[in-house]
Amino acid sequence: MTEETEDSNKPPKRGLQNRHVQLIAIGGTIGTGLFMGAGNSIHFAGPAILLVYLIIGLFMFVMMRTIGEMLYSDPKQHTFITFITRYAGNRAGFFARWSYWLTVVFMGMAELTAVAKYIQYWIPSMPGWLIQIIMLVVLTGVNLIAVALYGETEFWFSMIKIVAILALIVTGIMMALTGFKTPVGDVSFGNVFNHFSLFPNGFGNFINAFQMVMFAFVGMEFIGMTAAETENPREVLPKAINQIPWRILFFYLGALFIIMTIYPWQKIPANQSPFVMVFQLVGIKWAAALINFVVLTSAASALNSVLFSASRNFYALAFQSKAPFLQPFRKMSKTQLPVNAVLFTSLMIAISAVISVIPAVTNAFSFVTSASTDLFLMIYILVLIAYINYRKSDDYLSDGFLVIAPKIVVPLAIIFFMFVYITLFFNPESRIPAIGSTIWLIVFGSIAARQPKKALK
């Protein structure tokens, strides 16, 4: 191994503008789960789901601030994973580099599968594998042409999600103010608080809601990487990260509050999208198609970000290893893009198209993607540990983008992420993937433990 990082050579071109990062930052905090899974999460926790989102949002903000502070101190870096190697040790860095890259690739495969299903809503006769290949070719092209094109694409993907949520919130407020009646009762802000109970479906379901909501936030750390791709990362990064709490309050809590204003929370079905239900109420007959379009762009946005993030991490990984097979992935295009890293990442994600035509492998694939998602919690914990060590190092920038009360909030965030991981073992649906991710931790952790304690010179 070597201490050399991705900035040892020409770094990827910084082609993103401030408006790109700000919209990507907003879109990055809004997952597909809000549109499709809000009914299920409300079913689990009732109005207390607002508290669950608030708590998780707070700790994700702490984690993002630690990434922001380290990137601010060294804006040459294009991936936060580098800091794990630097401040948590080479062995932890080895585990994080490979685990994060593979986890993000599996996330991309899952999003590509989702994209195919959403497109088949309109074109049911088109094979899923063909849709996946076409979409992957298009988004790979976006990532190979210029960073600015990636930014522009994400800008409009994010805009679609934002407009959909704004439309829901405005519609709900107008309904409440005009005394609109639904088949299940009046639209009223009081619907949220009527028969309020912190654990309406039991304490166990309230706890299970944490793991459901947690994975709606997975991928938020991509924001740090996009900010690092701007001409002025030290100016853009604090703005993008500091606005996260307001976005969570407005887009997540605002949308959920309005949904429960329109429908009494006790009567919201778990298996339907509340967004579809609301837009159908106001006479939009094609509401299902509209929300399908929104979640399609959301999944495509996630896939686009996966290609961007995973390729940067693989490019960095090539510089942090002396393995001969990784050296070609140091190559940069004439437009200063990690071309080989993008192509290889895309090729790995394309395996999803092969899996989709082999029914026997589908269940195994679902298991692997679920297990890999759990690994994000481990990566977040390693980021926080690296941050604690960063504050003790000579690199610590005392007048930088500082975390507030780090000695209190960072250890609390570590405990919280560990708590969420432990809860996975108490839910029958998440238990087996949690066991799988634990096996990964043990097996790959033992491989990482055999690496040099310090990076080789």
Tab-separated table of C-alpha atoms in Angstrom:
chain	number	residue	atom	x	y	z
A	1	MET	CA	0.000	0.000	0.000
A	2	THR	CA	1.020	3.608	-0.413
A	3	GLU	CA	0.125	6.887	1.190
A	4	GLU	CA	-0.311	8.329	-2.281
A	5	THR	CA	-3.877	9.486	-2.810
A	6	GLU	CA	-5.947	10.448	-5.796
A	7	ASP	CA	-4.538	13.954	-5.827
A	8	SER	CA	-1.045	12.575	-6.374
A	9	ASN	CA	-1.801	12.822	-10.068
A	10	LYS	CA	-4.125	15.200	-11.903
A	11	PRO	CA	-7.305	15.295	-9.864
A	12	PRO	CA	-10.704	14.954	-11.528
A	13	LYS	CA	-11.799	18.212	-13.099
A	14	ARG	CA	-13.767	20.539	-10.828
A	15	GLY	CA	-16.647	21.320	-13.187
A	16	LEU	CA	-19.645	21.732	-10.881
A	17	GLN	CA	-21.203	25.117	-10.202
A	18	ASN	CA	-22.729	26.264	-6.920
A	19	ARG	CA	-26.302	25.900	-8.261
A	20	HIS	CA	-25.565	22.276	-9.204
A	21	VAL	CA	-24.337	21.435	-5.720
A	22	GLN	CA	-27.195	23.202	-3.952
A	23	LEU	CA	-29.861	21.342	-5.945
A	24	ILE	CA	-27.963	18.050	-5.746
A	25	ALA	CA	-27.710	18.564	-1.994
A	26	ILE	CA	-31.480	19.003	-1.752
A	27	GLY	CA	-32.171	16.038	-4.032
A	28	GLY	CA	-29.605	13.957	-2.170
A	29	THR	CA	-31.604	14.221	1.039
A	30	ILE	CA	-34.811	13.039	-0.704
A	31	GLY	CA	-34.869	9.311	-1.415
A	32	THR	CA	-37.344	7.218	-3.394
A	33	GLY	CA	-38.545	5.826	-0.064
A	34	LEU	CA	-40.373	9.081	0.746
A	35	PHE	CA	-42.605	8.737	-2.318
A	36	MET	CA	-43.201	4.984	-2.154
A	37	GLY	CA	-42.598	4.049	1.479
A	38	ALA	CA	-44.126	6.920	3.465
A	39	GLY	CA	-47.360	4.985	3.987
A	40	ASN	CA	-45.480	2.006	5.386
A	41	SER	CA	-43.403	4.101	7.787
A	42	ILE	CA	-46.493	5.974	9.030
A	43	HIS	CA	-48.222	2.605	9.483
A	44	PHE	CA	-45.349	1.489	11.742
A	45	ALA	CA	-45.015	4.567	13.942
A	46	GLY	CA	-47.988	6.883	13.361
A	47	PRO	CA	-47.276	10.603	13.967
A	48	ALA	CA	-44.153	9.569	15.927
A	49	ILE	CA	-42.560	8.953	12.520
A	50	LEU	CA	-41.853	12.708	12.527
A	51	LEU	CA	-39.694	12.201	15.621
A	52	VAL	CA	-37.896	9.261	13.971
A	53	TYR	CA	-37.029	11.349	10.891
A	54	LEU	CA	-35.912	14.222	13.110
A	55	ILE	CA	-33.575	12.053	15.231
A	56	ILE	CA	-32.015	10.288	12.233
A	57	GLY	CA	-31.715	13.557	10.344
A	58	LEU	CA	-29.864	15.079	13.309
A	59	PHE	CA	-27.275	12.288	13.478
A	60	MET	CA	-26.835	12.181	9.700
A	61	PHE	CA	-26.194	15.922	9.878
A	62	VAL	CA	-23.505	15.318	12.533
A	63	MET	CA	-21.881	12.725	10.271
A	64	MET	CA	-22.064	15.082	7.290
A	65	ARG	CA	-20.503	17.899	9.329
A	66	THR	CA	-17.536	15.653	10.214
A	67	ILE	CA	-17.048	14.848	6.522
A	68	GLY	CA	-17.408	18.553	5.747
A	69	GLU	CA	-14.812	19.583	8.323
A	70	MET	CA	-12.236	17.088	7.028
A	71	LEU	CA	-12.870	17.975	3.377
A	72	TYR	CA	-12.659	21.667	4.261
A	73	SER	CA	-9.252	21.095	5.860
A	74	ASP	CA	-8.013	19.314	2.715
A	75	PRO	CA	-10.217	20.272	-0.264
A	76	LYS	CA	-7.868	18.503	-2.696
A	77	GLN	CA	-9.507	15.199	-1.747
A	78	HIS	CA	-12.432	14.025	-3.855
A	79	THR	CA	-13.636	11.254	-1.525
A	80	PHE	CA	-14.085	11.177	2.242
A	81	ILE	CA	-12.901	7.536	2.321
A	82	THR	CA	-9.336	8.839	2.037
A	83	PHE	CA	-9.662	10.303	5.536
A	84	ILE	CA	-10.467	6.890	7.037
A	85	THR	CA	-7.112	5.586	5.786
A	86	ARG	CA	-5.328	8.707	6.958
A	87	TYR	CA	-6.824	8.981	10.447
A	88	ALA	CA	-8.165	5.512	11.334
A	89	GLY	CA	-5.250	3.512	9.926
A	90	ASN	CA	-4.405	1.551	6.809
A	91	ARG	CA	-6.326	-1.549	7.880
A	92	ALA	CA	-9.531	0.359	8.553
A	93	GLY	CA	-8.956	2.248	5.306
A	94	PHE	CA	-8.548	-0.987	3.326
A	95	PHE	CA	-11.829	-2.301	4.739
A	96	ALA	CA	-13.631	0.998	4.088
A	97	ARG	CA	-12.289	1.519	0.549
A	98	TRP	CA	-13.349	-1.870	-0.776
A	99	SER	CA	-16.506	-2.201	1.324
A	100	TYR	CA	-17.782	1.243	0.358
A	101	TRP	CA	-17.056	0.798	-3.338
A	102	LEU	CA	-18.774	-2.612	-3.466
A	103	THR	CA	-21.677	-1.359	-1.358
A	104	VAL	CA	-22.249	1.601	-3.674
A	105	VAL	CA	-22.013	-0.704	-6.719
A	106	PHE	CA	-24.682	-2.992	-5.236
A	107	MET	CA	-26.759	0.089	-4.503
A	108	GLY	CA	-26.407	1.022	-8.182
A	109	MET	CA	-27.508	-2.454	-9.261
A	110	ALA	CA	-30.605	-2.174	-7.071
A	111	GLU	CA	-31.432	1.283	-8.484
A	112	LEU	CA	-30.931	0.016	-12.050
A	113	THR	CA	-33.373	-2.829	-11.357
A	114	ALA	CA	-35.867	-0.286	-9.980
A	115	VAL	CA	-35.472	1.938	-13.048
A	116	ALA	CA	-36.415	-0.980	-15.307
A	117	LYS	CA	-39.550	-1.716	-13.251
A	118	TYR	CA	-40.674	1.917	-13.349
A	119	ILE	CA	-40.181	2.148	-17.131
A	120	GLN	CA	-42.087	-1.120	-17.616
A	121	TYR	CA	-45.094	0.698	-16.081
A	122	TRP	CA	-45.415	2.393	-19.469
A	123	ILE	CA	-43.729	-0.217	-21.686
A	124	PRO	CA	-44.639	-3.582	-20.104
A	125	SER	CA	-43.562	-5.559	-23.164
A	126	MET	CA	-39.968	-4.261	-23.091
A	127	PRO	CA	-37.520	-6.695	-21.435
A	128	GLY	CA	-36.126	-5.433	-18.139
A	129	TRP	CA	-32.548	-6.359	-19.065
A	130	LEU	CA	-32.734	-4.239	-22.242
A	131	ILE	CA	-34.072	-1.217	-20.339
A	132	GLN	CA	-31.245	-1.600	-17.826
A	133	ILE	CA	-28.552	-1.677	-20.509
A	134	ILE	CA	-29.964	1.365	-22.352
A	135	MET	CA	-30.268	3.420	-19.147
A	136	LEU	CA	-26.788	2.426	-18.008
A	137	VAL	CA	-25.239	3.346	-21.372
A	138	VAL	CA	-26.937	6.772	-21.269
A	139	LEU	CA	-25.854	7.600	-17.704
A	140	THR	CA	-22.340	6.250	-18.278
A	141	GLY	CA	-22.105	8.609	-21.223
A	142	VAL	CA	-23.240	11.484	-18.990
A	143	ASN	CA	-20.450	10.645	-16.524
A	144	LEU	CA	-17.822	10.370	-19.272
A	145	ILE	CA	-18.506	13.610	-21.140
A	146	ALA	CA	-17.974	16.202	-18.398
A	147	VAL	CA	-18.537	16.756	-14.697
A	148	ALA	CA	-20.718	19.735	-15.631
A	149	LEU	CA	-23.073	17.458	-17.614
A	150	TYR	CA	-23.409	15.166	-14.600
A	151	GLY	CA	-24.210	18.250	-12.515
A	152	GLU	CA	-26.792	19.484	-15.013
A	153	THR	CA	-28.488	16.078	-15.152
A	154	GLU	CA	-28.639	15.837	-11.351
A	155	PHE	CA	-29.884	19.421	-11.176
A	156	TRP	CA	-33.003	18.557	-13.175
A	157	PHE	CA	-33.513	15.160	-11.527
A	158	SER	CA	-33.508	16.946	-8.151
A	159	MET	CA	-35.823	19.672	-9.437
A	160	ILE	CA	-38.475	17.068	-10.345
A	161	LYS	CA	-38.458	15.613	-6.808
A	162	ILE	CA	-38.589	19.065	-5.238
A	163	VAL	CA	-41.536	20.193	-7.393
A	164	ALA	CA	-43.477	17.002	-6.540
A	165	ILE	CA	-43.047	17.550	-2.792
A	166	LEU	CA	-43.832	21.264	-3.030
A	167	ALA	CA	-46.988	20.392	-4.972
A	168	LEU	CA	-48.032	17.946	-2.248
A	169	ILE	CA	-47.402	20.464	0.561
A	170	VAL	CA	-49.213	23.334	-1.196
A	171	THR	CA	-52.126	21.041	-2.108
A	172	GLY	CA	-52.458	19.821	1.493
A	173	ILE	CA	-52.379	23.342	2.947
A	174	MET	CA	-55.070	24.507	0.496
A	175	MET	CA	-57.212	21.480	1.354
A	176	ALA	CA	-56.911	22.177	5.083
A	177	LEU	CA	-57.707	25.880	4.704
A	178	THR	CA	-60.769	25.264	2.490
A	179	GLY	CA	-62.259	22.442	4.580
A	180	PHE	CA	-61.787	19.795	1.887
A	181	LYS	CA	-63.480	16.481	2.629
A	182	THR	CA	-62.027	13.073	1.737
A	183	PRO	CA	-63.795	9.676	1.756
A	184	VAL	CA	-62.332	9.095	5.244
A	185	GLY	CA	-63.047	12.510	6.793
A	186	ASP	CA	-62.169	16.208	6.821
A	187	VAL	CA	-58.726	17.501	5.925
A	188	SER	CA	-57.453	19.126	9.104
A	189	PHE	CA	-54.157	19.837	10.823
A	190	GLY	CA	-55.784	18.256	13.870
A	191	ASN	CA	-55.691	14.850	12.129
A	192	VAL	CA	-52.004	14.633	13.013
A	193	PHE	CA	-52.634	14.996	16.731
A	194	ASN	CA	-55.983	13.245	17.205
A	195	HIS	CA	-55.543	10.146	19.379
A	196	PHE	CA	-51.799	10.818	19.389
A	197	SER	CA	-49.646	8.018	20.758
A	198	LEU	CA	-45.884	7.749	20.766
A	199	PHE	CA	-46.105	3.980	20.220
A	200	PRO	CA	-49.493	3.468	18.485
A	201	ASN	CA	-48.491	0.051	17.134
A	202	GLY	CA	-46.186	-0.957	19.965
A	203	PHE	CA	-42.661	-0.037	20.999
A	204	GLY	CA	-41.203	-2.716	18.699
A	205	ASN	CA	-42.702	-1.152	15.565
A	206	PHE	CA	-41.489	2.280	16.680
A	207	ILE	CA	-37.932	0.907	16.924
A	208	ASN	CA	-38.302	-0.873	13.556
A	209	ALA	CA	-39.211	2.469	12.008
A	210	PHE	CA	-35.655	3.679	12.698
A	211	GLN	CA	-34.091	1.116	10.381
A	212	MET	CA	-36.709	1.761	7.677
A	213	VAL	CA	-36.138	5.514	7.763
A	214	MET	CA	-32.352	5.203	8.166
A	215	PHE	CA	-31.951	3.668	4.735
A	216	ALA	CA	-33.981	6.475	3.162
A	217	PHE	CA	-31.001	8.706	4.042
A	218	VAL	CA	-28.283	6.372	2.702
A	219	GLY	CA	-26.223	8.124	0.036
A	220	MET	CA	-26.464	11.575	1.601
A	221	GLU	CA	-22.667	11.553	1.891
A	222	PHE	CA	-22.476	11.939	-1.914
A	223	ILE	CA	-23.111	15.645	-1.272
A	224	GLY	CA	-19.598	16.005	0.123
A	225	MET	CA	-18.116	14.555	-3.049
A	226	THR	CA	-20.087	16.860	-5.348
A	227	ALA	CA	-19.047	19.904	-3.320
A	228	ALA	CA	-15.439	18.765	-3.673
A	229	GLU	CA	-15.884	18.892	-7.472
A	230	THR	CA	-16.507	22.655	-7.504
A	231	GLU	CA	-13.979	25.387	-8.194
A	232	ASN	CA	-14.447	26.783	-4.664
A	233	PRO	CA	-15.116	23.800	-2.371
A	234	ARG	CA	-14.376	25.757	0.824
A	235	GLU	CA	-17.096	28.234	-0.101
A	236	VAL	CA	-19.701	25.769	-1.405
A	237	LEU	CA	-19.249	22.892	1.079
A	238	PRO	CA	-20.425	24.685	4.269
A	239	LYS	CA	-23.503	26.057	2.498
A	240	ALA	CA	-24.504	22.664	1.091
A	241	ILE	CA	-24.083	20.815	4.392
A	242	ASN	CA	-25.483	23.477	6.735
A	243	GLN	CA	-28.750	23.548	4.811
A	244	ILE	CA	-29.351	19.817	5.312
A	245	PRO	CA	-31.381	20.211	8.564
A	246	TRP	CA	-33.732	22.738	6.953
A	247	ARG	CA	-34.225	20.464	3.967
A	248	ILE	CA	-35.044	17.529	6.223
A	249	LEU	CA	-37.503	19.648	8.223
A	250	PHE	CA	-39.205	21.029	5.142
A	251	PHE	CA	-39.175	18.177	2.646
A	252	TYR	CA	-39.411	15.099	4.879
A	253	LEU	CA	-41.245	16.369	7.943
A	254	GLY	CA	-43.304	18.819	5.887
A	255	ALA	CA	-44.450	16.141	3.435
A	256	LEU	CA	-45.253	13.592	6.156
A	257	PHE	CA	-47.110	16.194	8.252
A	258	ILE	CA	-49.252	17.196	5.255
A	259	ILE	CA	-49.976	13.562	4.358
A	260	MET	CA	-51.270	12.953	7.898
A	261	THR	CA	-53.216	16.235	7.701
A	262	ILE	CA	-55.064	15.023	4.607
A	263	TYR	CA	-55.614	11.472	5.828
A	264	PRO	CA	-56.000	10.516	9.506
A	265	TRP	CA	-52.807	8.559	10.197
A	266	GLN	CA	-54.779	5.557	11.454
A	267	LYS	CA	-56.365	5.153	7.988
A	268	ILE	CA	-53.288	5.481	5.766
A	269	PRO	CA	-52.686	2.104	4.067
A	270	ALA	CA	-49.175	0.688	4.340
A	271	ASN	CA	-49.025	-0.667	0.800
A	272	GLN	CA	-49.962	2.482	-1.157
A	273	SER	CA	-48.096	5.655	-1.989
A	274	PRO	CA	-49.702	8.566	-0.080
A	275	PHE	CA	-48.517	10.867	-2.876
A	276	VAL	CA	-50.652	8.977	-5.397
A	277	MET	CA	-53.642	9.056	-3.027
A	278	VAL	CA	-53.384	12.819	-2.462
A	279	PHE	CA	-53.052	13.767	-6.129
A	280	GLN	CA	-55.963	11.469	-7.037
A	281	LEU	CA	-58.104	13.287	-4.457
A	282	VAL	CA	-57.702	16.589	-6.297
A	283	GLY	CA	-58.769	15.021	-9.569
A	284	ILE	CA	-55.461	14.073	-11.160
A	285	LYS	CA	-56.500	10.761	-12.710
A	286	TRP	CA	-52.988	10.096	-13.911
A	287	ALA	CA	-51.552	10.556	-10.399
A	288	ALA	CA	-50.094	7.031	-10.363
A	289	ALA	CA	-48.289	7.717	-13.645
A	290	LEU	CA	-47.077	11.070	-12.311
A	291	ILE	CA	-45.571	9.581	-9.146
A	292	ASN	CA	-44.143	6.706	-11.172
A	293	PHE	CA	-42.333	9.322	-13.267
A	294	VAL	CA	-41.061	11.052	-10.122
A	295	VAL	CA	-39.705	7.826	-8.588
A	296	LEU	CA	-38.229	6.868	-11.961
A	297	THR	CA	-36.235	10.105	-12.050
A	298	SER	CA	-35.360	9.596	-8.361
A	299	ALA	CA	-33.970	6.114	-9.054
A	300	ALA	CA	-32.158	7.360	-12.170
A	301	SER	CA	-30.713	10.198	-10.086
A	302	ALA	CA	-29.468	7.712	-7.486
A	303	LEU	CA	-27.914	5.572	-10.230
A	304	ASN	CA	-26.251	8.626	-11.765
A	305	SER	CA	-24.805	9.559	-8.366
A	306	VAL	CA	-23.623	5.979	-7.825
A	307	LEU	CA	-21.632	6.081	-11.067
A	308	PHE	CA	-20.153	9.435	-10.051
A	309	SER	CA	-19.310	8.445	-6.473
A	310	ALA	CA	-18.153	4.856	-7.036
A	311	SER	CA	-15.895	5.808	-9.944
A	312	ARG	CA	-14.193	8.521	-7.851
A	313	ASN	CA	-13.680	6.052	-5.039
A	314	PHE	CA	-12.283	3.422	-7.395
A	315	TYR	CA	-9.967	6.005	-8.926
A	316	ALA	CA	-8.722	6.869	-5.429
A	317	LEU	CA	-8.443	3.187	-4.608
A	318	ALA	CA	-6.132	2.678	-7.604
A	319	PHE	CA	-3.751	5.282	-6.185
A	320	GLN	CA	-3.854	3.743	-2.722
A	321	SER	CA	-2.750	0.332	-3.961
A	322	LYS	CA	0.310	-1.050	-5.715
A	323	ALA	CA	-1.674	-3.992	-7.142
A	324	PRO	CA	-0.794	-4.196	-10.874
A	325	PHE	CA	-4.387	-4.843	-11.983
A	326	LEU	CA	-5.485	-1.523	-10.465
A	327	GLN	CA	-2.912	0.687	-12.205
A	328	PRO	CA	-4.921	1.180	-15.461
A	329	PHE	CA	-7.666	2.790	-13.393
A	330	ARG	CA	-5.435	5.785	-12.690
A	331	LYS	CA	-6.024	6.924	-16.260
A	332	MET	CA	-7.619	10.317	-16.843
A	333	SER	CA	-9.429	11.419	-20.001
A	334	LYS	CA	-8.551	14.613	-21.863
A	335	THR	CA	-11.410	16.275	-19.963
A	336	GLN	CA	-9.808	15.147	-16.667
A	337	LEU	CA	-12.342	12.417	-15.888
A	338	PRO	CA	-11.398	8.976	-14.435
A	339	VAL	CA	-12.523	7.238	-17.598
A	340	ASN	CA	-11.445	3.664	-16.817
A	341	ALA	CA	-12.838	3.840	-13.295
A	342	VAL	CA	-16.205	5.010	-14.677
A	343	LEU	CA	-16.263	2.247	-17.323
A	344	PHE	CA	-15.323	-0.511	-14.874
A	345	THR	CA	-17.894	0.655	-12.313
A	346	SER	CA	-20.536	0.743	-15.043
A	347	LEU	CA	-19.563	-2.772	-16.145
A	348	MET	CA	-19.951	-4.067	-12.603
A	349	ILE	CA	-23.408	-2.479	-12.271
A	350	ALA	CA	-24.360	-4.025	-15.635
A	351	ILE	CA	-24.251	-7.448	-13.955
A	352	SER	CA	-27.726	-6.488	-12.710
A	353	ALA	CA	-29.065	-6.955	-16.247
A	354	VAL	CA	-27.669	-10.511	-16.325
A	355	ILE	CA	-29.119	-11.308	-12.913
A	356	SER	CA	-32.576	-10.112	-14.013
A	357	VAL	CA	-32.855	-12.958	-16.540
A	358	ILE	CA	-31.746	-15.674	-14.095
A	359	PRO	CA	-34.679	-16.219	-11.688
A	360	ALA	CA	-32.668	-18.528	-9.437
A	361	VAL	CA	-30.228	-15.727	-8.689
A	362	THR	CA	-32.840	-13.036	-7.978
A	363	ASN	CA	-33.383	-13.943	-4.322
A	364	ALA	CA	-29.646	-14.131	-3.691
A	365	PHE	CA	-29.251	-10.713	-5.340
A	366	SER	CA	-31.950	-9.205	-3.084
A	367	PHE	CA	-30.136	-10.624	-0.087
A	368	VAL	CA	-26.756	-9.216	-1.175
A	369	THR	CA	-28.142	-5.740	-1.867
A	370	SER	CA	-29.913	-5.683	1.504
A	371	ALA	CA	-26.784	-6.882	3.313
A	372	SER	CA	-24.567	-4.373	1.518
A	373	THR	CA	-26.875	-1.517	2.497
A	374	ASP	CA	-26.273	-2.422	6.141
A	375	LEU	CA	-22.545	-1.840	5.547
A	376	PHE	CA	-23.217	1.886	5.189
A	377	LEU	CA	-23.693	2.003	8.964
A	378	MET	CA	-20.205	0.531	9.452
A	379	ILE	CA	-18.704	3.080	7.052
A	380	TYR	CA	-20.435	5.942	8.873
A	381	ILE	CA	-19.005	4.737	12.190
A	382	LEU	CA	-15.500	4.564	10.668
A	383	VAL	CA	-15.920	8.127	9.349
A	384	LEU	CA	-16.746	9.340	12.852
A	385	ILE	CA	-13.780	7.474	14.364
A	386	ALA	CA	-11.511	8.999	11.696
A	387	TYR	CA	-12.877	12.427	12.580
A	388	ILE	CA	-12.072	11.967	16.282
A	389	ASN	CA	-8.476	11.109	15.322
A	390	TYR	CA	-8.346	14.010	12.850
A	391	ARG	CA	-9.050	16.443	15.688
A	392	LYS	CA	-6.029	15.037	17.536
A	393	SER	CA	-3.739	15.285	14.490
A	394	ASP	CA	-1.484	18.055	13.230
A	395	ASP	CA	-3.867	18.490	10.281
A	396	TYR	CA	-6.615	19.856	12.530
A	397	LEU	CA	-7.697	23.257	11.229
A	398	SER	CA	-8.868	25.204	14.275
A	399	ASP	CA	-10.444	27.977	12.191
A	400	GLY	CA	-12.070	25.664	9.636
A	401	PHE	CA	-15.647	24.395	9.128
A	402	LEU	CA	-15.959	23.108	12.691
A	403	VAL	CA	-18.459	20.623	14.127
A	404	ILE	CA	-20.400	22.099	17.055
A	405	ALA	CA	-19.761	20.363	20.421
A	406	PRO	CA	-17.868	17.462	18.788
A	407	LYS	CA	-16.903	15.809	22.081
A	408	ILE	CA	-20.602	15.248	22.762
A	409	VAL	CA	-22.356	14.821	19.409
A	410	VAL	CA	-19.795	12.608	17.631
A	411	PRO	CA	-19.710	9.834	20.297
A	412	LEU	CA	-23.533	10.029	20.457
A	413	ALA	CA	-23.695	9.573	16.678
A	414	ILE	CA	-21.446	6.493	16.886
A	415	ILE	CA	-23.691	5.003	19.581
A	416	PHE	CA	-26.791	5.801	17.522
A	417	PHE	CA	-25.521	4.103	14.338
A	418	MET	CA	-24.544	1.063	16.409
A	419	PHE	CA	-28.059	1.078	17.912
A	420	VAL	CA	-29.676	1.093	14.451
A	421	TYR	CA	-27.438	-1.791	13.352
A	422	ILE	CA	-28.376	-3.850	16.424
A	423	THR	CA	-32.102	-3.270	15.782
A	424	LEU	CA	-31.699	-5.005	12.401
A	425	PHE	CA	-31.400	-8.341	14.221
A	426	PHE	CA	-34.802	-7.958	15.914
A	427	ASN	CA	-36.835	-7.562	12.707
A	428	PRO	CA	-37.464	-10.829	10.788
A	429	GLU	CA	-37.246	-8.973	7.450
A	430	SER	CA	-33.870	-7.383	8.183
A	431	ARG	CA	-32.312	-10.116	10.338
A	432	ILE	CA	-30.822	-12.278	7.558
A	433	PRO	CA	-29.252	-9.325	5.662
A	434	ALA	CA	-27.856	-8.103	9.005
A	435	ILE	CA	-26.274	-11.521	9.557
A	436	GLY	CA	-24.869	-11.344	6.013
A	437	SER	CA	-23.288	-7.939	6.602
A	438	THR	CA	-21.860	-9.197	9.902
A	439	ILE	CA	-20.288	-12.140	8.080
A	440	TRP	CA	-18.815	-9.626	5.601
A	441	LEU	CA	-17.420	-7.635	8.525
A	442	ILE	CA	-15.783	-10.733	10.015
A	443	VAL	CA	-14.420	-12.230	6.767
A	444	PHE	CA	-13.314	-9.058	5.031
A	445	GLY	CA	-12.265	-7.538	8.335
A	446	SER	CA	-9.872	-10.461	8.833
A	447	ILE	CA	-8.437	-9.826	5.343
A	448	ALA	CA	-8.024	-6.138	6.207
A	449	ALA	CA	-6.305	-7.119	9.466
A	450	ARG	CA	-3.568	-8.841	7.432
A	451	GLN	CA	-2.707	-5.602	5.653
A	452	PRO	CA	0.286	-3.568	6.851
A	453	LYS	CA	-0.568	-1.503	9.922
A	454	LYS	CA	0.901	1.506	8.170
A	455	ALA	CA	0.715	2.173	4.451
A	456	LEU	CA	3.768	1.018	2.563
A	457	LYS	CA	6.031	3.755	1.276
